[in-house]
Amino acid sequence: MALALQALGWVLSDSQRADRLLALTGMTPETLRGGLSDPGVLGACLEFLCNHEADLVAAAQALDIAPEHLVAARENLT
């Protein structure tokens, strides 16, 4: 879950990307805040990254990991 939280932090560091996350997942800021320990919420955030390769690659670079690690983390949470 730590990697998912790091990835979520990266997503939220850009307001346009954060807005897109909320729009595409249907979550509200309150749902997101309340679900920081919920594997379903974190899995949805990783799914968001996995569905947009440019963001997946950029997040992986920012976190200094291979994109495959984010994909594997998503699979472990969903």
Short mmCIF file of C-alpha atoms in Angstrom, two decimals:
data_model
loop_
_atom_site.label_atom_id
_atom_site.label_comp_id
_atom_site.label_asym_id
_atom_site.label_seq_id
_atom_site.Cartn_x
_atom_site.Cartn_y
_atom_site.Cartn_z
CA MET A 1 0.00 0.00 0.00
CA ALA A 2 2.96 2.32 0.51
CA LEU A 3 3.69 2.40 -3.21
CA ALA A 4 0.04 3.15 -3.98
CA LEU A 5 0.12 6.05 -1.51
CA GLN A 6 3.28 7.40 -3.13
CA ALA A 7 1.68 7.13 -6.56
CA LEU A 8 -1.44 8.87 -5.28
CA GLY A 9 0.71 11.67 -3.92
CA TRP A 10 2.25 12.05 -7.37
CA VAL A 11 -1.19 12.14 -9.01
CA LEU A 12 -2.42 14.77 -6.57
CA SER A 13 0.66 16.96 -7.07
CA ASP A 14 -0.89 18.27 -10.29
CA SER A 15 -4.35 19.82 -10.02
CA GLN A 16 -5.42 18.90 -13.57
CA ARG A 17 -4.36 15.30 -13.09
CA ALA A 18 -6.09 15.21 -9.69
CA ASP A 19 -9.29 16.57 -11.22
CA ARG A 20 -9.09 13.92 -13.95
CA LEU A 21 -8.64 11.20 -11.31
CA LEU A 22 -11.76 12.34 -9.49
CA ALA A 23 -13.76 12.67 -12.70
CA LEU A 24 -12.79 9.27 -14.07
CA THR A 25 -13.11 7.33 -10.82
CA GLY A 26 -16.24 9.09 -9.59
CA MET A 27 -14.63 9.69 -6.22
CA THR A 28 -15.02 12.89 -4.29
CA PRO A 29 -12.18 14.50 -2.34
CA GLU A 30 -13.88 13.27 0.83
CA THR A 31 -14.08 9.69 -0.47
CA LEU A 32 -10.44 9.83 -1.44
CA ARG A 33 -9.33 11.20 1.93
CA GLY A 34 -11.42 8.67 3.81
CA GLY A 35 -10.14 5.79 1.70
CA LEU A 36 -6.40 6.22 2.10
CA SER A 37 -6.22 2.87 3.88
CA ASP A 38 -8.82 1.19 1.66
CA PRO A 39 -7.28 -1.20 -0.89
CA GLY A 40 -10.20 -0.55 -3.26
CA VAL A 41 -9.61 3.20 -3.30
CA LEU A 42 -5.85 2.83 -3.69
CA GLY A 43 -6.37 0.20 -6.38
CA ALA A 44 -8.64 2.60 -8.26
CA CYS A 45 -5.91 5.24 -8.14
CA LEU A 46 -3.37 2.82 -9.55
CA GLU A 47 -5.89 1.69 -12.15
CA PHE A 48 -6.20 5.35 -13.16
CA LEU A 49 -2.44 5.46 -13.79
CA CYS A 50 -2.38 2.12 -15.58
CA ASN A 51 -5.08 3.30 -17.97
CA HIS A 52 -3.00 6.25 -19.17
CA GLU A 53 0.47 5.13 -20.20
CA ALA A 54 1.97 8.62 -20.22
CA ASP A 55 0.99 9.13 -16.57
CA LEU A 56 2.08 5.62 -15.65
CA VAL A 57 5.55 6.18 -17.10
CA ALA A 58 5.84 9.68 -15.60
CA ALA A 59 4.79 8.46 -12.16
CA ALA A 60 7.25 5.58 -12.32
CA GLN A 61 10.05 7.96 -13.27
CA ALA A 62 9.14 10.35 -10.46
CA LEU A 63 9.08 7.47 -7.96
CA ASP A 64 12.29 5.99 -9.42
CA ILE A 65 10.74 2.59 -10.13
CA ALA A 66 9.79 0.58 -13.19
CA PRO A 67 6.22 1.06 -14.45
CA GLU A 68 5.70 -2.67 -13.97
CA HIS A 69 5.95 -2.18 -10.20
CA LEU A 70 2.92 0.11 -10.29
CA VAL A 71 1.03 -2.41 -12.40
CA ALA A 72 1.93 -5.19 -9.96
CA ALA A 73 0.87 -3.05 -7.01
CA ARG A 74 -2.50 -2.47 -8.68
CA GLU A 75 -2.96 -6.19 -9.21
CA ASN A 76 -2.21 -6.82 -5.54
CA LEU A 77 -4.85 -4.31 -4.44
CA THR A 78 -7.65 -5.23 -6.84
#
